[in-house]
Amino acid sequence: DVKVTQSSRYLVKRTGEKVFLECVQDMDHENMFWYRQDPGLGLRLIYFSYDVKMKEKGDIPEGYSVSREKKERFSLILESASTNQTSMYLCATRQGWQFGYTFGSGTRLTVV
Amino acid sequence: QKEVEQNSGPLSVPEGAIASLNCTYSDRVSQSFFWYRQYSGKSPELIMSIYSNGDKEDGRFTAQLNKASQYVSLLIRDSQPSDSATYLCAVNTYNTGNQFYFGTGTSLTVIP
């Protein structure tokens, strides 16, 4: 089974801090995704990557950036955390179009 | 119009009954369809995928796809209290590559 590991389960940060969320997969999947999930809004795509050093904006990229220096690692960066970025952040990986996502366990980020 | 729509519920069924969850999507060229189960505070887990019109059965779960009417449904037979969760519908369209569109989910409660 594919394992997707997110470095932190819960995180509390202060407004204005730079925040790094890490995601590591143990399979050779090219496709990796970052979502945030909020009540009533569902899952919204922030950024995704098809390969090392490649990145594509999703539906809500503002205030975020990403880094993919190695195939197994996809990092989400909040350049200057704000309270409206308080959310559950989910990393996912996918083998190909006919396969579903495998999600990490999620990081619940609170910005105070 | 949202890409993927689900009735948010909550849907309540007695133990042993059939739970029926529905999802409609707007893009006619959508190709692959997935159902995820998400327990409170946890990340989504894949339970079913379907690509062709008709029914697909896996244990107590049956996914149904009707591309002409642009809907996909999930039936849960012999519902158990452990099925109580939020169920997310996800749709993949060829021209969006490996990106999914998710519905906001239907909350299901199975009453013992």
mmCIF file of C-alpha atoms in Angstrom:
data_model
loop_
_atom_site.group_PDB
_atom_site.id
_atom_site.type_symbol
_atom_site.label_atom_id
_atom_site.label_comp_id
_atom_site.label_asym_id
_atom_site.label_seq_id
_atom_site.Cartn_x
_atom_site.Cartn_y
_atom_site.Cartn_z
ATOM 1 C CA ASP A 1 0.000 0.000 0.000
ATOM 2 C CA VAL A 2 1.039 3.542 -0.737
ATOM 3 C CA LYS A 3 1.873 5.433 2.392
ATOM 4 C CA VAL A 4 1.598 9.211 2.482
ATOM 5 C CA THR A 5 3.095 10.811 5.551
ATOM 6 C CA GLN A 6 2.435 14.350 6.690
ATOM 7 C CA SER A 7 4.962 15.607 9.168
ATOM 8 C CA SER A 8 2.580 17.156 11.703
ATOM 9 C CA ARG A 9 -0.887 16.169 12.843
ATOM 10 C CA TYR A 10 -1.608 19.432 14.670
ATOM 11 C CA LEU A 11 0.150 22.751 14.304
ATOM 12 C CA VAL A 12 -0.364 26.149 15.927
ATOM 13 C CA LYS A 13 1.371 29.149 14.379
ATOM 14 C CA ARG A 14 1.247 32.891 14.832
ATOM 15 C CA THR A 15 0.054 35.384 12.252
ATOM 16 C CA GLY A 16 2.894 36.397 9.952
ATOM 17 C CA GLU A 17 4.995 33.297 10.497
ATOM 18 C CA LYS A 18 6.324 31.308 7.568
ATOM 19 C CA VAL A 19 4.912 27.791 7.794
ATOM 20 C CA PHE A 20 6.168 24.620 6.145
ATOM 21 C CA LEU A 21 3.951 21.568 5.732
ATOM 22 C CA GLU A 22 5.777 18.463 4.593
ATOM 23 C CA CYS A 23 4.445 15.462 2.731
ATOM 24 C CA VAL A 24 6.383 12.326 1.862
ATOM 25 C CA GLN A 25 5.212 9.296 -0.140
ATOM 26 C CA ASP A 26 6.886 5.912 -0.178
ATOM 27 C CA MET A 27 5.902 4.897 -3.722
ATOM 28 C CA ASP A 28 7.178 6.174 -7.031
ATOM 29 C CA HIS A 29 4.113 8.279 -7.844
ATOM 30 C CA GLU A 30 4.618 11.312 -10.009
ATOM 31 C CA ASN A 31 1.437 13.125 -9.041
ATOM 32 C CA MET A 32 1.130 14.901 -5.713
ATOM 33 C CA PHE A 33 -1.476 17.362 -4.484
ATOM 34 C CA TRP A 34 -2.179 19.762 -1.642
ATOM 35 C CA TYR A 35 -5.765 20.418 -0.578
ATOM 36 C CA ARG A 36 -7.356 22.306 2.226
ATOM 37 C CA GLN A 37 -10.659 21.239 3.706
ATOM 38 C CA ASP A 38 -13.082 23.584 5.408
ATOM 39 C CA PRO A 39 -16.619 22.945 6.684
ATOM 40 C CA GLY A 40 -19.194 23.682 4.021
ATOM 41 C CA LEU A 41 -16.552 24.326 1.372
ATOM 42 C CA GLY A 42 -15.237 20.816 0.939
ATOM 43 C CA LEU A 43 -11.843 20.016 -0.483
ATOM 44 C CA ARG A 44 -10.174 22.776 -2.452
ATOM 45 C CA LEU A 45 -7.023 22.276 -4.482
ATOM 46 C CA ILE A 46 -4.131 24.594 -3.629
ATOM 47 C CA TYR A 47 -1.243 23.289 -5.760
ATOM 48 C CA PHE A 48 -0.236 20.107 -7.499
ATOM 49 C CA SER A 49 2.831 18.642 -9.120
ATOM 50 C CA TYR A 50 3.319 16.117 -11.902
ATOM 51 C CA ASP A 51 7.049 15.725 -11.512
ATOM 52 C CA VAL A 52 10.125 16.946 -9.711
ATOM 53 C CA LYS A 53 10.495 20.724 -9.878
ATOM 54 C CA MET A 54 7.135 21.013 -11.603
ATOM 55 C CA LYS A 55 4.210 22.766 -9.997
ATOM 56 C CA GLU A 56 0.792 23.906 -11.094
ATOM 57 C CA LYS A 57 -1.642 26.252 -9.374
ATOM 58 C CA GLY A 58 -4.904 24.846 -8.225
ATOM 59 C CA ASP A 59 -8.073 26.745 -7.432
ATOM 60 C CA ILE A 60 -6.834 28.698 -4.398
ATOM 61 C CA PRO A 61 -3.049 29.256 -4.641
ATOM 62 C CA GLU A 62 -2.987 32.759 -3.169
ATOM 63 C CA GLY A 63 -0.852 32.970 -0.050
ATOM 64 C CA TYR A 64 0.781 29.600 -0.692
ATOM 65 C CA SER A 65 3.772 28.228 -2.536
ATOM 66 C CA VAL A 66 5.146 24.721 -2.994
ATOM 67 C CA SER A 67 8.430 22.954 -3.462
ATOM 68 C CA ARG A 68 9.200 19.593 -5.006
ATOM 69 C CA GLU A 69 12.924 18.980 -5.066
ATOM 70 C CA LYS A 70 12.617 15.188 -4.805
ATOM 71 C CA LYS A 71 9.984 12.910 -6.256
ATOM 72 C CA GLU A 72 8.842 11.605 -2.888
ATOM 73 C CA ARG A 73 8.521 14.965 -1.133
ATOM 74 C CA PHE A 74 6.062 17.782 -1.754
ATOM 75 C CA SER A 75 6.101 20.745 0.576
ATOM 76 C CA LEU A 76 3.458 23.413 1.065
ATOM 77 C CA ILE A 77 4.642 26.808 2.244
ATOM 78 C CA LEU A 78 2.530 29.527 3.790
ATOM 79 C CA GLU A 79 4.615 32.602 3.144
ATOM 80 C CA SER A 80 3.017 34.721 5.867
ATOM 81 C CA ALA A 81 0.375 32.851 7.813
ATOM 82 C CA SER A 82 -2.971 34.509 8.313
ATOM 83 C CA THR A 83 -5.964 33.511 10.410
ATOM 84 C CA ASN A 84 -7.989 32.679 7.284
ATOM 85 C CA GLN A 85 -5.489 29.917 6.561
ATOM 86 C CA THR A 86 -6.638 28.024 9.631
ATOM 87 C CA SER A 87 -7.779 24.746 8.112
ATOM 88 C CA MET A 88 -7.191 21.033 7.650
ATOM 89 C CA TYR A 89 -4.462 20.504 5.054
ATOM 90 C CA LEU A 90 -4.411 17.249 3.144
ATOM 91 C CA CYS A 91 -1.657 15.906 0.942
ATOM 92 C CA ALA A 92 -2.522 13.283 -1.670
ATOM 93 C CA THR A 93 -0.735 11.212 -4.256
ATOM 94 C CA ARG A 94 -2.003 9.438 -7.350
ATOM 95 C CA GLN A 95 -0.494 6.879 -9.687
ATOM 96 C CA GLY A 96 -2.456 7.779 -12.807
ATOM 97 C CA TRP A 97 -5.860 8.909 -14.088
ATOM 98 C CA GLN A 98 -7.523 5.573 -13.497
ATOM 99 C CA PHE A 99 -6.488 5.449 -9.858
ATOM 100 C CA GLY A 100 -7.886 7.256 -6.863
ATOM 101 C CA TYR A 101 -6.001 9.525 -4.533
ATOM 102 C CA THR A 102 -4.287 8.251 -1.431
ATOM 103 C CA PHE A 103 -4.389 10.879 1.280
ATOM 104 C CA GLY A 104 -2.069 11.558 4.134
ATOM 105 C CA SER A 105 -3.464 11.773 7.648
ATOM 106 C CA GLY A 106 -3.798 15.548 7.402
ATOM 107 C CA THR A 107 -2.426 18.517 9.300
ATOM 108 C CA ARG A 108 -4.824 20.642 11.292
ATOM 109 C CA LEU A 109 -3.284 24.101 11.241
ATOM 110 C CA THR A 110 -4.447 26.852 13.542
ATOM 111 C CA VAL A 111 -3.145 30.379 12.972
ATOM 112 C CA VAL A 112 -3.558 32.688 15.958
ATOM 113 C CA GLN B 1 -22.632 25.832 -11.138
ATOM 114 C CA LYS B 2 -20.465 23.575 -9.019
ATOM 115 C CA GLU B 3 -18.554 20.842 -10.771
ATOM 116 C CA VAL B 4 -19.741 18.151 -8.388
ATOM 117 C CA GLU B 5 -22.820 18.379 -6.187
ATOM 118 C CA GLN B 6 -23.963 16.232 -3.314
ATOM 119 C CA ASN B 7 -26.815 16.532 -0.865
ATOM 120 C CA SER B 8 -25.076 17.510 2.366
ATOM 121 C CA GLY B 9 -27.601 15.620 4.484
ATOM 122 C CA PRO B 10 -27.528 14.593 7.213
ATOM 123 C CA LEU B 11 -28.888 11.274 6.052
ATOM 124 C CA SER B 12 -30.050 8.920 8.786
ATOM 125 C CA VAL B 13 -30.869 5.255 8.249
ATOM 126 C CA PRO B 14 -31.575 2.440 10.713
ATOM 127 C CA GLU B 15 -29.056 -0.334 11.141
ATOM 128 C CA GLY B 16 -29.493 -3.012 8.493
ATOM 129 C CA ALA B 17 -31.153 -0.682 5.974
ATOM 130 C CA ILE B 18 -29.846 0.437 2.582
ATOM 131 C CA ALA B 19 -28.225 3.865 2.500
ATOM 132 C CA SER B 20 -28.344 5.663 -0.851
ATOM 133 C CA LEU B 21 -25.942 8.508 -1.565
ATOM 134 C CA ASN B 22 -26.126 10.556 -4.740
ATOM 135 C CA CYS B 23 -23.802 12.808 -6.675
ATOM 136 C CA THR B 24 -24.237 14.825 -9.869
ATOM 137 C CA TYR B 25 -21.510 16.354 -11.997
ATOM 138 C CA SER B 26 -21.492 19.033 -14.645
ATOM 139 C CA ASP B 27 -18.750 18.058 -17.092
ATOM 140 C CA ARG B 28 -19.962 15.585 -19.681
ATOM 141 C CA VAL B 29 -16.458 14.399 -20.529
ATOM 142 C CA SER B 30 -15.770 13.206 -16.986
ATOM 143 C CA GLN B 31 -14.066 9.853 -17.062
ATOM 144 C CA SER B 32 -13.480 8.378 -13.644
ATOM 145 C CA PHE B 33 -15.523 8.530 -10.501
ATOM 146 C CA PHE B 34 -14.638 7.754 -6.929
ATOM 147 C CA TRP B 35 -16.307 7.500 -3.555
ATOM 148 C CA TYR B 36 -14.421 8.320 -0.384
ATOM 149 C CA ARG B 37 -15.414 7.798 3.221
ATOM 150 C CA GLN B 38 -14.239 10.292 5.817
ATOM 151 C CA TYR B 39 -14.633 9.775 9.533
ATOM 152 C CA SER B 40 -14.718 12.860 11.715
ATOM 153 C CA GLY B 41 -11.215 14.266 12.181
ATOM 154 C CA LYS B 42 -9.665 11.787 9.762
ATOM 155 C CA SER B 43 -8.569 11.976 6.151
ATOM 156 C CA PRO B 44 -10.657 10.553 3.292
ATOM 157 C CA GLU B 45 -10.184 6.903 2.362
ATOM 158 C CA LEU B 46 -11.056 5.439 -1.017
ATOM 159 C CA ILE B 47 -13.877 2.904 -0.972
ATOM 160 C CA MET B 48 -15.061 2.608 -4.585
ATOM 161 C CA SER B 49 -14.130 3.600 -8.105
ATOM 162 C CA ILE B 50 -16.213 3.308 -11.268
ATOM 163 C CA TYR B 51 -15.510 4.199 -14.881
ATOM 164 C CA SER B 52 -18.258 2.622 -17.005
ATOM 165 C CA ASN B 53 -22.008 2.963 -17.018
ATOM 166 C CA GLY B 54 -23.813 0.483 -14.824
ATOM 167 C CA ASP B 55 -23.228 -1.022 -11.418
ATOM 168 C CA LYS B 56 -20.073 -2.083 -9.656
ATOM 169 C CA GLU B 57 -20.289 -4.104 -6.469
ATOM 170 C CA ASP B 58 -17.715 -4.560 -3.735
ATOM 171 C CA GLY B 59 -18.971 -6.283 -0.625
ATOM 172 C CA ARG B 60 -21.780 -4.231 0.891
ATOM 173 C CA PHE B 61 -21.044 -1.307 -1.426
ATOM 174 C CA THR B 62 -22.441 -0.751 -4.920
ATOM 175 C CA ALA B 63 -21.501 2.183 -7.103
ATOM 176 C CA GLN B 64 -23.825 3.133 -9.932
ATOM 177 C CA LEU B 65 -22.889 5.358 -12.858
ATOM 178 C CA ASN B 66 -25.163 6.944 -15.448
ATOM 179 C CA LYS B 67 -23.148 9.166 -17.761
ATOM 180 C CA ALA B 68 -26.152 10.232 -19.839
ATOM 181 C CA SER B 69 -27.796 11.683 -16.735
ATOM 182 C CA GLN B 70 -24.478 12.722 -15.225
ATOM 183 C CA TYR B 71 -24.932 11.113 -11.883
ATOM 184 C CA VAL B 72 -23.125 8.588 -9.760
ATOM 185 C CA SER B 73 -24.490 6.968 -6.647
ATOM 186 C CA LEU B 74 -23.321 4.776 -3.793
ATOM 187 C CA LEU B 75 -25.506 2.169 -2.130
ATOM 188 C CA ILE B 76 -24.543 0.718 1.208
ATOM 189 C CA ARG B 77 -26.415 -2.471 2.023
ATOM 190 C CA ASP B 78 -26.941 -3.779 5.550
ATOM 191 C CA SER B 79 -25.783 -0.451 6.972
ATOM 192 C CA GLN B 80 -23.777 -0.629 10.188
ATOM 193 C CA PRO B 81 -23.111 2.048 12.822
ATOM 194 C CA SER B 82 -19.467 1.936 11.707
ATOM 195 C CA ASP B 83 -20.626 3.270 8.311
ATOM 196 C CA SER B 84 -21.518 6.570 9.987
ATOM 197 C CA ALA B 85 -19.234 9.062 8.251
ATOM 198 C CA THR B 86 -19.160 11.701 5.555
ATOM 199 C CA TYR B 87 -19.060 10.331 2.013
ATOM 200 C CA LEU B 88 -17.290 12.334 -0.664
ATOM 201 C CA CYS B 89 -17.846 11.981 -4.378
ATOM 202 C CA ALA B 90 -14.873 12.770 -6.641
ATOM 203 C CA VAL B 91 -14.838 13.169 -10.402
ATOM 204 C CA ASN B 92 -11.901 13.238 -12.783
ATOM 205 C CA THR B 93 -12.134 14.819 -16.198
ATOM 206 C CA TYR B 94 -9.631 14.110 -18.945
ATOM 207 C CA ASN B 95 -8.929 17.757 -19.660
ATOM 208 C CA THR B 96 -8.091 18.463 -16.017
ATOM 209 C CA GLY B 97 -5.390 15.837 -16.015
ATOM 210 C CA ASN B 98 -4.972 14.061 -12.720
ATOM 211 C CA GLN B 99 -6.929 16.588 -10.727
ATOM 212 C CA PHE B 100 -10.174 15.626 -9.028
ATOM 213 C CA TYR B 101 -13.204 17.711 -8.318
ATOM 214 C CA PHE B 102 -14.820 16.835 -5.022
ATOM 215 C CA GLY B 103 -18.334 17.277 -3.777
ATOM 216 C CA THR B 104 -18.793 18.747 -0.314
ATOM 217 C CA GLY B 105 -19.896 15.388 1.047
ATOM 218 C CA THR B 106 -22.981 13.741 2.504
ATOM 219 C CA SER B 107 -23.083 13.032 6.215
ATOM 220 C CA LEU B 108 -24.509 9.579 6.980
ATOM 221 C CA THR B 109 -25.645 8.402 10.404
ATOM 222 C CA VAL B 110 -26.619 4.769 10.922
ATOM 223 C CA ILE B 111 -28.871 4.437 13.945
ATOM 224 C CA PRO B 112 -28.452 1.230 15.993
#
